[in-house]
Amino acid sequence: HTIGTDFVTTEISITVEESSDFQHILKEQLKKWNAQIAESNIKKKNDMVKYQLLLKVPKNIEFDEILDFIDENSVVKNFESHFPY
């Protein structure tokens, strides 16, 4: 979805092993993507945490950027994204 001409919205869902460091890691990654959180839903179950985020970003997040993020963070067990068409 396009918001004006400055941003697109992107939905991401990240499931991670519970980690005290991950929230900081996620905040830093969102800064790299110049992303603003429009909506969020965070669920914890057992030792896993699922972050469902609706982001406003200046451009779509590239597939290689997602792969790099997963490779750099071993706690990430699942990453789903839904981009506008």
PDB file of C-alpha atoms in Angstrom:
ATOM      1  CA  HIS A   1       0.000   0.000   0.000  1.00  0.00           C
ATOM      2  CA  THR A   2       1.310   3.456  -0.768  1.00  0.00           C
ATOM      3  CA  ILE A   3       1.011   6.238   1.787  1.00  0.00           C
ATOM      4  CA  GLY A   4       1.296   9.499  -0.104  1.00  0.00           C
ATOM      5  CA  THR A   5       4.422   9.330  -2.194  1.00  0.00           C
ATOM      6  CA  ASP A   6       6.960   9.182   0.613  1.00  0.00           C
ATOM      7  CA  PHE A   7       6.369   5.737   2.100  1.00  0.00           C
ATOM      8  CA  VAL A   8       5.135   2.242   1.392  1.00  0.00           C
ATOM      9  CA  THR A   9       3.681  -0.049   4.030  1.00  0.00           C
ATOM     10  CA  THR A  10       5.201  -3.447   4.598  1.00  0.00           C
ATOM     11  CA  GLU A  11       4.023  -6.167   6.945  1.00  0.00           C
ATOM     12  CA  ILE A  12       6.672  -8.332   8.572  1.00  0.00           C
ATOM     13  CA  SER A  13       6.440 -11.176  11.028  1.00  0.00           C
ATOM     14  CA  ILE A  14       9.561 -12.337  12.856  1.00  0.00           C
ATOM     15  CA  THR A  15       9.671 -15.312  15.204  1.00  0.00           C
ATOM     16  CA  VAL A  16      12.726 -15.508  17.441  1.00  0.00           C
ATOM     17  CA  GLU A  17      14.054 -17.419  20.381  1.00  0.00           C
ATOM     18  CA  GLU A  18      13.554 -15.262  23.437  1.00  0.00           C
ATOM     19  CA  SER A  19      16.633 -13.069  23.834  1.00  0.00           C
ATOM     20  CA  SER A  20      17.297 -10.011  25.949  1.00  0.00           C
ATOM     21  CA  ASP A  21      19.351  -8.552  23.081  1.00  0.00           C
ATOM     22  CA  PHE A  22      16.854  -9.000  20.250  1.00  0.00           C
ATOM     23  CA  GLN A  23      14.725  -5.925  20.935  1.00  0.00           C
ATOM     24  CA  HIS A  24      17.840  -3.769  20.620  1.00  0.00           C
ATOM     25  CA  ILE A  25      18.882  -5.639  17.458  1.00  0.00           C
ATOM     26  CA  LEU A  26      15.422  -5.135  15.954  1.00  0.00           C
ATOM     27  CA  LYS A  27      15.399  -1.418  16.791  1.00  0.00           C
ATOM     28  CA  GLU A  28      18.787  -0.988  15.105  1.00  0.00           C
ATOM     29  CA  GLN A  29      17.630  -2.887  12.009  1.00  0.00           C
ATOM     30  CA  LEU A  30      14.495  -0.750  11.749  1.00  0.00           C
ATOM     31  CA  LYS A  31      16.735   2.335  11.818  1.00  0.00           C
ATOM     32  CA  LYS A  32      18.825   0.879   8.954  1.00  0.00           C
ATOM     33  CA  TRP A  33      15.633   0.401   6.937  1.00  0.00           C
ATOM     34  CA  ASN A  34      14.404   3.904   7.917  1.00  0.00           C
ATOM     35  CA  ALA A  35      11.252   2.144   9.107  1.00  0.00           C
ATOM     36  CA  GLN A  36       8.535   3.522  11.334  1.00  0.00           C
ATOM     37  CA  ILE A  37       6.227   1.108  13.147  1.00  0.00           C
ATOM     38  CA  ALA A  38       2.598   1.863  12.256  1.00  0.00           C
ATOM     39  CA  GLU A  39       1.144  -1.141  14.116  1.00  0.00           C
ATOM     40  CA  SER A  40       2.609  -3.900  16.239  1.00  0.00           C
ATOM     41  CA  ASN A  41       1.568  -7.129  17.866  1.00  0.00           C
ATOM     42  CA  ILE A  42       4.055  -9.031  20.039  1.00  0.00           C
ATOM     43  CA  LYS A  43       3.267 -12.486  21.372  1.00  0.00           C
ATOM     44  CA  LYS A  44       5.348 -14.646  23.667  1.00  0.00           C
ATOM     45  CA  LYS A  45       4.844 -18.395  23.860  1.00  0.00           C
ATOM     46  CA  ASN A  46       7.222 -20.665  25.762  1.00  0.00           C
ATOM     47  CA  ASP A  47      10.706 -19.538  24.751  1.00  0.00           C
ATOM     48  CA  MET A  48       9.641 -17.951  21.438  1.00  0.00           C
ATOM     49  CA  VAL A  49       8.559 -14.393  20.673  1.00  0.00           C
ATOM     50  CA  LYS A  50       6.648 -13.380  17.546  1.00  0.00           C
ATOM     51  CA  TYR A  51       6.798  -9.775  16.349  1.00  0.00           C
ATOM     52  CA  GLN A  52       4.103  -8.804  13.844  1.00  0.00           C
ATOM     53  CA  LEU A  53       4.824  -5.308  12.550  1.00  0.00           C
ATOM     54  CA  LEU A  54       3.242  -3.014  10.018  1.00  0.00           C
ATOM     55  CA  LEU A  55       6.032  -0.731   8.866  1.00  0.00           C
ATOM     56  CA  LYS A  56       6.173   2.505   6.929  1.00  0.00           C
ATOM     57  CA  VAL A  57       9.356   2.478   4.862  1.00  0.00           C
ATOM     58  CA  PRO A  58      10.691   4.795   2.131  1.00  0.00           C
ATOM     59  CA  LYS A  59      11.115   1.792  -0.195  1.00  0.00           C
ATOM     60  CA  ASN A  60      10.438  -1.917  -0.116  1.00  0.00           C
ATOM     61  CA  ILE A  61      12.904  -3.934   1.920  1.00  0.00           C
ATOM     62  CA  GLU A  62      15.105  -5.877  -0.480  1.00  0.00           C
ATOM     63  CA  PHE A  63      15.277  -9.670  -0.288  1.00  0.00           C
ATOM     64  CA  ASP A  64      19.066  -9.546   0.226  1.00  0.00           C
ATOM     65  CA  GLU A  65      18.570  -7.218   3.215  1.00  0.00           C
ATOM     66  CA  ILE A  66      16.220  -9.770   4.788  1.00  0.00           C
ATOM     67  CA  LEU A  67      18.681 -12.621   4.173  1.00  0.00           C
ATOM     68  CA  ASP A  68      21.506 -10.598   5.718  1.00  0.00           C
ATOM     69  CA  PHE A  69      19.379  -9.837   8.781  1.00  0.00           C
ATOM     70  CA  ILE A  70      18.542 -13.538   9.231  1.00  0.00           C
ATOM     71  CA  ASP A  71      22.181 -14.604   8.705  1.00  0.00           C
ATOM     72  CA  GLU A  72      23.436 -12.054  11.250  1.00  0.00           C
ATOM     73  CA  ASN A  73      20.921 -13.092  13.940  1.00  0.00           C
ATOM     74  CA  SER A  74      20.853 -16.763  14.869  1.00  0.00           C
ATOM     75  CA  VAL A  75      17.856 -16.249  17.186  1.00  0.00           C
ATOM     76  CA  VAL A  76      15.639 -15.552  14.140  1.00  0.00           C
ATOM     77  CA  LYS A  77      13.708 -18.727  13.364  1.00  0.00           C
ATOM     78  CA  ASN A  78      11.133 -17.368  10.921  1.00  0.00           C
ATOM     79  CA  PHE A  79      10.776 -14.169   8.879  1.00  0.00           C
ATOM     80  CA  GLU A  80       7.725 -13.449   6.742  1.00  0.00           C
ATOM     81  CA  SER A  81       7.059 -10.321   4.768  1.00  0.00           C
ATOM     82  CA  HIS A  82       4.144  -9.068   2.720  1.00  0.00           C
ATOM     83  CA  PHE A  83       4.943  -6.343   0.255  1.00  0.00           C
ATOM     84  CA  PRO A  84       2.549  -4.233  -1.780  1.00  0.00           C
ATOM     85  CA  TYR A  85       2.144  -5.214  -5.421  1.00  0.00           C
TER      86      TYR A  85
END
